[in-house]
Amino acid sequence: MHDDRSITEHRLRRVLTERIRPAVHSRAVPLGIGRWEALGEPVPVAEGLAAPYAPCAAGESWGPAWGTTWFKVTGTVPAEWAGRTVEAVLDLGFDRMMPGFQCEGLVHRADGAVVKALNPYNDWVRVADSAAGGEQVEWYVEAASNPVLVDHRATYEGDRQTSGDQPLYRLARMDLTVFETEVWELVQDLEVLHDLMVQLAEGDARRHEILRALDAALDAVDLDDVPGTAAAARARLAAVLAAPANASAHRISAVGHAHIDSAWLWPLRETVRKVARTASNVVGLMDTHPEFVFAMSQAQQLDWIKTHRPELFERVKKKVADGQFVPVGGMWVESDTNMVGGEAMVRQFLYGKKFFLDEFGIDTHNVWLPDSFGYTAAMPQIVRLSGSRWFLTQKISWSQVNAFPHHTFWWEGIDGTRVFTHFPPVDTYNSDLGGTQLAHAARNYREKGRGSRSLVPFGWGDGGGGPTREHLARARRQRDLEGSPRVEIERPDAFFEKAHAEYPDAPVWAGELYLELHRGTYTSQAKTKQGNRHSESLLREAELWAATAAVRVPGFRYPYEDLERIWKTVLLHQFHDILPGSSIAWVHREARATYARVREELRGITLAAQLALAGEGTTELVFNCAPHARRGIPAGGAGVPQGAGQQVTVEERHGGGYVLANGRLLVEVDGRGLIVSAYDLEARREAVAPGQAANLLQIHPDFPNMWDAWDVDAFYRNKVTDLVEADALEVAEAGPDAVTVRVSRSFGRSSAVQSITLRAGATTVDMVTEVDWHETEKFLKAAFPLDVKAERSASETQFGHVYRATHTNTSWEAAKFEICAHRWIHVEEPGWGTALLNDSTYGHDVTRDMRPDGGQTTTVRLSLLRAPRYPDPETDQGTHTLRFSLAPGAQIADAVREGHALNLPERLVSGAGPVAPLVAVDEDAVVVEAVKLAEDRSGDVIVRLYESRGGRATATLTAGFPFSAASETDLLERPLSPTAVGAPSPDGTLPLTLRPFQIATVRLHRA
């Protein structure tokens, strides 16, 4: 037989495009159109309905960037359409290739009730399944003219304050039409069979069987009467569509989804509207397709629907009760996991799962994080302590260098906890359920021979409309179809139950899930990151002192509602495109303002509690919120500090510069303002590598291959400029308690002032760097070349630390050329090490070099600032104050202590006398992470603590108040068993036994 495959395939494409698809909506009559421009921000629905509408017609331009245009459409169903299915086609001017990244609309009835959303693949509204003729149509379309910002070019359209005012869209079509059901079904038949056919091997008989059936179907279509011949064409396809799948066919659990970034190329306020649009489409689809299941993560997004669209939320609640609308994820938002602090990660689950329990009575079991940029090794324990059992991600498929070896596996965290994890081999969280993607999932699946199933999230994301009736048609046809994986729409928990039962001995992956891409997100938008870190620290302070005051001071009210509201604000801004710095300028401008408000409110809450605790008096008290004693003041207490130790001296250095000493450290700052010596007097060890200088600012070109704000590519290291020229060097402060040397530098269009301080009794050298940053596509680092032979670095992560190799033996290690650390990073050789501490920096790199003297230099660098142009062309421009410290001779325990001290500064309050801690722990390895009152408003005290050094620990917790009982709880403060908490002693103490890096949440039931 002659090979005519390409001819038939080309014929199919043209006939589908030019004849069959256009015939789905026939007999069009135009609707009447009016328009009204809502100036400024979106208006309430009632205002849009009551607005004065001016006449409008298809073809007119509309919508400046970030504007809202209301369209009123009216019409009458022609009498001759009686008995036909009638739909309106409302095309706002969509580009079919960009669902979710352009204009969107929401249709309302005249009474304000939501009908459905309009999107590129969902531009229809059903009028009648069987029209009587004469039906009146009156709808109001709230149309958002969001600019298209996906082309990775620098643009000022990403902020309403700088965007243009020219119309972006042209109204394409607003018609009443007859919906030709049989033609639509034919389209689905042809698309499914074509997509399946082209995935089959050329020698596969099934491929040729489908080809001939398609050819026959096209022969049956009368191009002048597609509706009249569609049924005949479908009959020619019936046999190939009825052939059952092979017994060994891969099994796909299809889950409806609409991944919506809580902010990204649009501001938070637009996400509020995006989730309403998507939810309206989803619940409408459920009404007509009872088999449809949709999973929605991010409690914040559901809370937005509840707040802004209460009538829609009631429809969602009904579908949740029916089992079709499935809350997943258990988190407040799909947060970043690399930079979020430990307690904040706990609150993501606490408030997320609590919302689902309170609103729907559902305790979610799976963690749904498809798109975050890598996953901390602390996550498995947090997941399990939240009451969740399973973890799903997708993003690791984006790694540039190494293909992840598993799709279903046990993920082991830093403490040894394991969580059953799935990584969908379809390699997308916005699947179209087409043959290409399903075939890829089956071929790509790495568990063949042991497992047989994977999960596929399907639907247009980011406001593209979610799943459509076309998706469901594909699922129906591929439920049991020869040559295709078997597709079953089902709930995520059903998939996990089956996958777990089938593959209980899945392989184990230990440690972080590092994304070999988007490493620049540890640094971009420094003020957003600083706002996050400082807010986390301020929340710790506010809760500790408010809880202490509520227990100790009669009449003091614990601010439950205020703290929960602020926590949710901080959690929202930990979303994986806000905290990582990969959103438009509007998002980060608002974030900076939000963090400023949070700071002031939390300082007010903290001060009120401290004043209540301190009482009336003139004694200057130091409140110590850190989890370790300092200057004689206990952790979580307040008092008068003891002497700091030997005074600090400063002398001029031979050759220029200064020498600072305090009996513990000897620090030399040369004439360039660089630290050339940091000598540990007790250990008699030099921290700075011979001939090198620390606290060295370095600048690199920074022009990654694609994702500007997201990426730094390894080749940035090929060129570096050391900033060694000093404009001025002086002793800015010289007293017995502290000496500060200040150096000023200019470079490019920017400048920096660095203050280097040594304090009495300190084992750290403290640095404050004030940068007025006006560079473009540059990367600013601070380098510390250390005289340490370190095989690995330790970086603080949530509730512990993670080790990473300093060598590049394999591609896996080489790919980690930029890494994330929280408050500290530590390198050591047996017996001696050094830590680098920070108050708001996350990006780091660690390299090692051999010197001519045979020694090894391990260089630790902090990533301070970047200047990408997309999506915010002004990223990081302006002034920044960054704090970090060098701790020569530090061990892990010292890094933990000093990291907390730097991030939790002492607070001075005048009062009557010392304040005893509300709770105390007698073992420094056990760190108290949070002290608060219980969420149930019982007044019980919640203490969250963890083992911080990676070893076993026994400790005694002492409560500074009477309690009747104690129990260990999960993160939602529900009792746990077995427990790390022993029985309380008569003296009010509580024994604790912790595994390495174990988190324990203790509930103290107040007497």
CSV table of C-alpha atoms in Angstrom, one decimal, residues 588-916:
chain,number,residue,atom,x,y,z
A,588,HIS,CA,6.7,44.1,45.2
A,589,ARG,CA,5.7,47.7,45.6
A,590,GLU,CA,2.7,46.6,47.6
A,591,ALA,CA,4.7,44.0,49.5
A,592,ARG,CA,7.1,46.6,50.7
A,593,ALA,CA,4.2,48.8,52.0
A,594,THR,CA,2.5,45.7,53.6
A,595,TYR,CA,5.7,44.7,55.4
A,596,ALA,CA,6.0,48.3,56.8
A,597,ARG,CA,2.5,48.1,58.1
A,598,VAL,CA,3.1,44.7,59.6
A,599,ARG,CA,6.3,45.9,61.3
A,600,GLU,CA,4.5,48.8,63.0
A,601,GLU,CA,1.6,46.8,64.1
A,602,LEU,CA,3.7,44.0,65.6
A,603,ARG,CA,6.0,46.5,67.3
A,604,GLY,CA,2.9,47.9,68.9
A,605,ILE,CA,1.6,44.5,70.1
A,606,THR,CA,5.1,43.7,71.4
A,607,LEU,CA,5.6,46.9,73.3
A,608,ALA,CA,2.1,46.7,74.9
A,609,ALA,CA,2.9,43.3,76.3
A,610,GLN,CA,6.4,44.3,77.4
A,611,LEU,CA,5.1,47.4,79.2
A,612,ALA,CA,2.5,45.2,80.9
A,613,LEU,CA,5.2,42.8,82.0
A,614,ALA,CA,7.7,45.4,83.1
A,615,GLY,CA,5.3,47.3,85.3
A,616,GLU,CA,5.9,50.8,86.5
A,617,GLY,CA,9.5,51.8,87.2
A,618,THR,CA,12.6,53.4,85.8
A,619,THR,CA,14.9,50.4,85.6
A,620,GLU,CA,16.2,49.9,82.1
A,621,LEU,CA,15.3,46.3,81.2
A,622,VAL,CA,16.5,44.3,78.3
A,623,PHE,CA,14.0,41.9,76.8
A,624,ASN,CA,15.6,38.8,75.3
A,625,CYS,CA,13.4,37.0,72.8
A,626,ALA,CA,16.2,34.8,71.6
A,627,PRO,CA,16.1,31.1,72.5
A,628,HIS,CA,19.4,31.3,74.4
A,629,ALA,CA,20.5,33.4,77.3
A,630,ARG,CA,22.7,36.4,76.6
A,631,ARG,CA,24.4,38.9,78.8
A,632,GLY,CA,23.0,37.1,81.8
A,633,ILE,CA,19.4,37.5,80.7
A,634,PRO,CA,17.6,34.2,80.2
A,635,ALA,CA,15.9,33.2,77.0
A,636,GLY,CA,12.4,34.6,76.9
A,637,GLY,CA,13.0,36.8,79.9
A,638,ALA,CA,13.9,40.4,80.8
A,639,GLY,CA,16.4,41.9,83.2
A,640,VAL,CA,19.4,44.1,83.7
A,641,PRO,CA,22.4,42.8,81.6
A,642,GLN,CA,25.6,41.7,83.1
A,643,GLY,CA,29.0,43.1,82.1
A,644,ALA,CA,29.9,42.2,78.5
A,645,GLY,CA,33.5,41.2,79.2
A,646,GLN,CA,36.9,42.6,78.2
A,647,GLN,CA,36.7,46.1,76.7
A,648,VAL,CA,37.3,46.7,73.0
A,649,THR,CA,40.5,48.4,71.9
A,650,VAL,CA,41.4,50.0,68.6
A,651,GLU,CA,44.9,50.8,67.2
A,652,GLU,CA,46.2,52.0,63.9
A,653,ARG,CA,47.5,49.2,61.8
A,654,HIS,CA,51.0,49.2,60.3
A,655,GLY,CA,50.6,49.9,56.6
A,656,GLY,CA,47.1,51.5,57.0
A,657,GLY,CA,43.9,50.6,58.6
A,658,TYR,CA,43.0,49.5,62.1
A,659,VAL,CA,43.4,46.6,64.6
A,660,LEU,CA,40.5,45.8,66.8
A,661,ALA,CA,40.7,43.5,69.9
A,662,ASN,CA,38.4,42.4,72.7
A,663,GLY,CA,40.3,39.5,74.3
A,664,ARG,CA,38.5,36.9,72.2
A,665,LEU,CA,39.1,38.1,68.7
A,666,LEU,CA,41.8,40.2,67.0
A,667,VAL,CA,40.5,41.8,63.8
A,668,GLU,CA,42.6,43.6,61.3
A,669,VAL,CA,41.1,46.0,58.8
A,670,ASP,CA,43.5,47.1,56.1
A,671,GLY,CA,43.8,50.5,54.4
A,672,ARG,CA,41.3,49.4,51.8
A,673,GLY,CA,38.7,48.8,54.5
A,674,LEU,CA,38.9,45.0,54.1
A,675,ILE,CA,39.2,42.4,56.9
A,676,VAL,CA,42.6,40.7,56.4
A,677,SER,CA,42.7,39.0,59.7
A,678,ALA,CA,40.0,37.6,62.1
A,679,TYR,CA,42.1,35.8,64.7
A,680,ASP,CA,40.5,33.4,67.3
A,681,LEU,CA,42.7,34.1,70.3
A,682,GLU,CA,41.4,31.1,72.3
A,683,ALA,CA,42.0,28.6,69.6
A,684,ARG,CA,45.0,30.5,68.2
A,685,ARG,CA,43.5,30.1,64.7
A,686,GLU,CA,43.2,32.6,61.8
A,687,ALA,CA,39.9,32.6,60.0
A,688,VAL,CA,40.9,34.6,56.9
A,689,ALA,CA,42.9,32.7,54.3
A,690,PRO,CA,46.6,33.8,53.9
A,691,GLY,CA,46.9,36.7,51.5
A,692,GLN,CA,43.1,37.1,51.1
A,693,ALA,CA,40.6,39.7,52.3
A,694,ALA,CA,37.2,39.1,53.8
A,695,ASN,CA,34.0,41.2,53.7
A,696,LEU,CA,35.1,41.8,50.1
A,697,LEU,CA,32.3,43.1,47.9
A,698,GLN,CA,32.4,41.6,44.4
A,699,ILE,CA,30.3,42.4,41.4
A,700,HIS,CA,29.5,40.1,38.5
A,701,PRO,CA,27.6,40.5,35.2
A,702,ASP,CA,24.2,38.9,35.5
A,703,PHE,CA,22.5,38.1,32.2
A,704,PRO,CA,21.0,34.6,32.4
A,705,ASN,CA,19.9,32.8,29.3
A,706,MET,CA,16.1,33.2,29.9
A,707,TRP,CA,14.4,33.8,33.3
A,708,ASP,CA,15.9,37.1,34.5
A,709,ALA,CA,14.5,37.5,38.0
A,710,TRP,CA,14.6,33.7,38.5
A,711,ASP,CA,17.9,32.6,37.3
A,712,VAL,CA,21.6,33.0,37.7
A,713,ASP,CA,23.6,30.8,35.3
A,714,ALA,CA,26.9,29.4,36.3
A,715,PHE,CA,28.8,31.4,33.7
A,716,TYR,CA,28.2,34.6,35.7
A,717,ARG,CA,31.4,33.5,37.7
A,718,ASN,CA,33.6,33.9,34.6
A,719,LYS,CA,33.9,37.6,35.2
A,720,VAL,CA,34.3,39.4,38.5
A,721,THR,CA,35.3,42.8,39.7
A,722,ASP,CA,36.6,43.2,43.3
A,723,LEU,CA,35.5,46.4,44.9
A,724,VAL,CA,38.6,47.3,46.8
A,725,GLU,CA,39.0,51.0,46.2
A,726,ALA,CA,37.9,53.0,49.3
A,727,ASP,CA,36.6,56.6,49.1
A,728,ALA,CA,37.1,57.0,52.9
A,729,LEU,CA,38.1,54.9,55.9
A,730,GLU,CA,37.6,56.0,59.5
A,731,VAL,CA,36.9,54.9,63.1
A,732,ALA,CA,33.2,55.9,63.4
A,733,GLU,CA,32.8,54.8,67.0
A,734,ALA,CA,35.3,54.0,69.7
A,735,GLY,CA,34.2,53.0,73.2
A,736,PRO,CA,34.9,50.3,75.7
A,737,ASP,CA,31.8,48.4,74.6
A,738,ALA,CA,32.2,48.6,70.8
A,739,VAL,CA,34.5,49.9,68.1
A,740,THR,CA,33.2,50.5,64.6
A,741,VAL,CA,35.3,51.1,61.5
A,742,ARG,CA,33.5,52.6,58.5
A,743,VAL,CA,34.5,52.4,54.8
A,744,SER,CA,32.9,54.1,51.9
A,745,ARG,CA,33.1,52.9,48.3
A,746,SER,CA,31.8,54.0,44.9
A,747,PHE,CA,31.3,51.7,41.9
A,748,GLY,CA,29.4,52.1,38.6
A,749,ARG,CA,26.4,54.2,39.4
A,750,SER,CA,26.2,52.9,43.0
A,751,SER,CA,27.9,53.3,46.4
A,752,ALA,CA,28.3,51.4,49.6
A,753,VAL,CA,29.1,52.2,53.1
A,754,GLN,CA,30.3,49.3,55.3
A,755,SER,CA,30.5,49.4,59.1
A,756,ILE,CA,32.7,46.8,60.8
A,757,THR,CA,32.0,46.4,64.5
A,758,LEU,CA,33.7,44.4,67.3
A,759,ARG,CA,31.8,44.4,70.6
A,760,ALA,CA,33.0,43.7,74.1
A,761,GLY,CA,32.8,39.9,74.9
A,762,ALA,CA,31.7,39.1,71.3
A,763,THR,CA,32.9,36.1,69.3
A,764,THR,CA,31.5,37.7,66.1
A,765,VAL,CA,32.6,40.5,63.9
A,766,ASP,CA,29.4,42.4,62.9
A,767,MET,CA,29.0,44.1,59.5
A,768,VAL,CA,26.4,46.5,58.3
A,769,THR,CA,26.4,47.2,54.6
A,770,GLU,CA,24.4,50.2,53.3
A,771,VAL,CA,24.1,50.1,49.5
A,772,ASP,CA,22.7,52.7,47.2
A,773,TRP,CA,22.2,50.4,44.3
A,774,HIS,CA,21.7,51.6,40.7
A,775,GLU,CA,23.2,48.9,38.6
A,776,THR,CA,21.5,46.9,35.8
A,777,GLU,CA,22.0,43.2,35.2
A,778,LYS,CA,24.7,42.9,37.9
A,779,PHE,CA,25.1,40.6,40.9
A,780,LEU,CA,26.6,41.8,44.1
A,781,LYS,CA,28.3,39.4,46.5
A,782,ALA,CA,30.2,39.6,49.8
A,783,ALA,CA,33.1,37.2,49.9
A,784,PHE,CA,34.8,35.5,52.9
A,785,PRO,CA,37.8,33.4,52.0
A,786,LEU,CA,38.4,31.2,55.0
A,787,ASP,CA,41.4,29.2,56.0
A,788,VAL,CA,39.3,26.1,56.5
A,789,LYS,CA,39.5,22.7,54.8
A,790,ALA,CA,35.8,21.9,54.5
A,791,GLU,CA,34.4,18.9,52.7
A,792,ARG,CA,30.9,20.2,53.1
A,793,SER,CA,29.0,23.3,54.3
A,794,ALA,CA,26.1,23.3,56.7
A,795,SER,CA,23.2,25.7,55.9
A,796,GLU,CA,20.4,26.4,58.4
A,797,THR,CA,17.0,25.4,57.1
A,798,GLN,CA,13.7,25.0,58.9
A,799,PHE,CA,14.2,23.3,62.3
A,800,GLY,CA,17.8,22.2,61.6
A,801,HIS,CA,20.4,22.3,58.9
A,802,VAL,CA,21.3,20.6,55.7
A,803,TYR,CA,24.8,19.6,54.5
A,804,ARG,CA,26.0,20.1,51.0
A,805,ALA,CA,29.4,19.1,49.4
A,806,THR,CA,31.9,21.8,48.7
A,807,HIS,CA,33.4,19.7,45.8
A,808,THR,CA,32.0,19.2,42.3
A,809,ASN,CA,32.7,15.5,41.8
A,810,THR,CA,29.5,14.9,40.0
A,811,SER,CA,27.0,16.9,38.0
A,812,TRP,CA,24.6,16.8,41.0
A,813,GLU,CA,27.1,18.7,43.2
A,814,ALA,CA,28.2,21.0,40.4
A,815,ALA,CA,24.6,22.0,39.8
A,816,LYS,CA,24.4,23.4,43.3
A,817,PHE,CA,26.6,26.4,42.6
A,818,GLU,CA,24.1,28.7,44.4
A,819,ILE,CA,22.4,27.5,47.6
A,820,CYS,CA,20.0,28.7,50.1
A,821,ALA,CA,20.6,29.2,53.8
A,822,HIS,CA,18.5,30.8,56.5
A,823,ARG,CA,20.3,32.6,59.4
A,824,TRP,CA,23.7,31.0,59.0
A,825,ILE,CA,26.0,28.9,56.9
A,826,HIS,CA,28.9,27.0,58.5
A,827,VAL,CA,32.1,25.4,57.3
A,828,GLU,CA,34.5,23.4,59.4
A,829,GLU,CA,37.4,21.0,59.6
A,830,PRO,CA,37.6,18.6,62.6
A,831,GLY,CA,37.9,20.7,65.7
A,832,TRP,CA,37.4,24.2,64.3
A,833,GLY,CA,35.0,26.0,62.1
A,834,THR,CA,33.6,29.4,61.1
A,835,ALA,CA,30.0,30.6,60.6
A,836,LEU,CA,28.7,33.4,58.5
A,837,LEU,CA,25.4,34.9,59.8
A,838,ASN,CA,22.9,37.2,58.3
A,839,ASP,CA,19.6,38.9,59.1
A,840,SER,CA,17.8,38.7,55.7
A,841,THR,CA,20.1,37.1,53.0
A,842,TYR,CA,19.3,33.7,51.6
A,843,GLY,CA,21.5,33.1,48.6
A,844,HIS,CA,25.0,31.8,49.1
A,845,ASP,CA,27.8,30.0,47.3
A,846,VAL,CA,30.7,28.0,48.7
A,847,THR,CA,33.8,27.1,46.7
A,848,ARG,CA,37.2,25.7,47.6
A,849,ASP,CA,40.7,26.2,46.2
A,850,MET,CA,44.1,24.8,47.0
A,851,ARG,CA,46.9,27.3,47.8
A,852,PRO,CA,50.6,27.2,46.9
A,853,ASP,CA,51.3,26.6,50.5
A,854,GLY,CA,49.3,23.3,50.4
A,855,GLY,CA,46.4,24.7,52.4
A,856,GLN,CA,42.8,24.9,51.3
A,857,THR,CA,40.7,28.0,51.1
A,858,THR,CA,37.0,27.6,51.5
A,859,THR,CA,35.3,30.8,50.3
A,860,VAL,CA,31.8,31.5,51.5
A,861,ARG,CA,29.9,34.3,49.8
A,862,LEU,CA,26.6,36.0,50.5
A,863,SER,CA,24.4,37.0,47.5
A,864,LEU,CA,23.4,40.5,48.4
A,865,LEU,CA,21.6,42.2,45.4
A,866,ARG,CA,20.7,41.6,41.8
A,867,ALA,CA,19.3,43.9,39.1
A,868,PRO,CA,17.3,41.8,36.6
A,869,ARG,CA,15.1,43.7,34.1
A,870,TYR,CA,12.2,41.2,33.9
A,871,PRO,CA,9.5,41.1,35.1
A,872,ASP,CA,10.3,44.2,37.2
A,873,PRO,CA,12.8,46.5,35.4
A,874,GLU,CA,13.6,48.4,38.6
A,875,THR,CA,14.4,45.3,40.7
A,876,ASP,CA,16.4,46.2,43.9
A,877,GLN,CA,17.0,49.8,42.7
A,878,GLY,CA,17.5,52.1,45.7
A,879,THR,CA,18.9,51.9,49.2
A,880,HIS,CA,19.4,48.7,51.2
A,881,THR,CA,20.7,48.0,54.7
A,882,LEU,CA,22.1,44.4,55.0
A,883,ARG,CA,23.5,42.9,58.2
A,884,PHE,CA,25.8,39.9,58.5
A,885,SER,CA,28.5,38.7,60.9
A,886,LEU,CA,31.6,36.5,60.9
A,887,ALA,CA,32.0,34.0,63.7
A,888,PRO,CA,35.6,32.6,63.8
A,889,GLY,CA,35.9,29.4,65.7
A,890,ALA,CA,32.1,28.8,65.7
A,891,GLN,CA,30.7,25.3,65.9
A,892,ILE,CA,27.2,24.4,64.8
A,893,ALA,CA,25.9,25.2,68.3
A,894,ASP,CA,27.5,28.7,68.1
A,895,ALA,CA,26.0,29.3,64.7
A,896,VAL,CA,22.5,28.4,66.0
A,897,ARG,CA,22.9,30.7,68.9
A,898,GLU,CA,24.4,33.7,67.1
A,899,GLY,CA,22.0,33.4,64.2
A,900,HIS,CA,19.1,33.8,66.5
A,901,ALA,CA,20.8,36.6,68.3
A,902,LEU,CA,21.4,38.6,65.1
A,903,ASN,CA,17.8,38.1,64.0
A,904,LEU,CA,16.2,38.7,67.4
A,905,PRO,CA,17.7,41.9,68.8
A,906,GLU,CA,17.4,42.9,72.4
A,907,ARG,CA,14.6,45.4,73.2
A,908,LEU,CA,14.9,48.1,75.9
A,909,VAL,CA,11.9,48.9,78.1
A,910,SER,CA,11.8,50.8,81.4
A,911,GLY,CA,10.1,49.0,84.2
A,912,ALA,CA,10.0,47.8,87.8
A,913,GLY,CA,12.2,44.7,87.6
A,914,PRO,CA,13.1,41.5,85.9
A,915,VAL,CA,10.6,39.3,84.0
A,916,ALA,CA,11.1,35.5,84.4
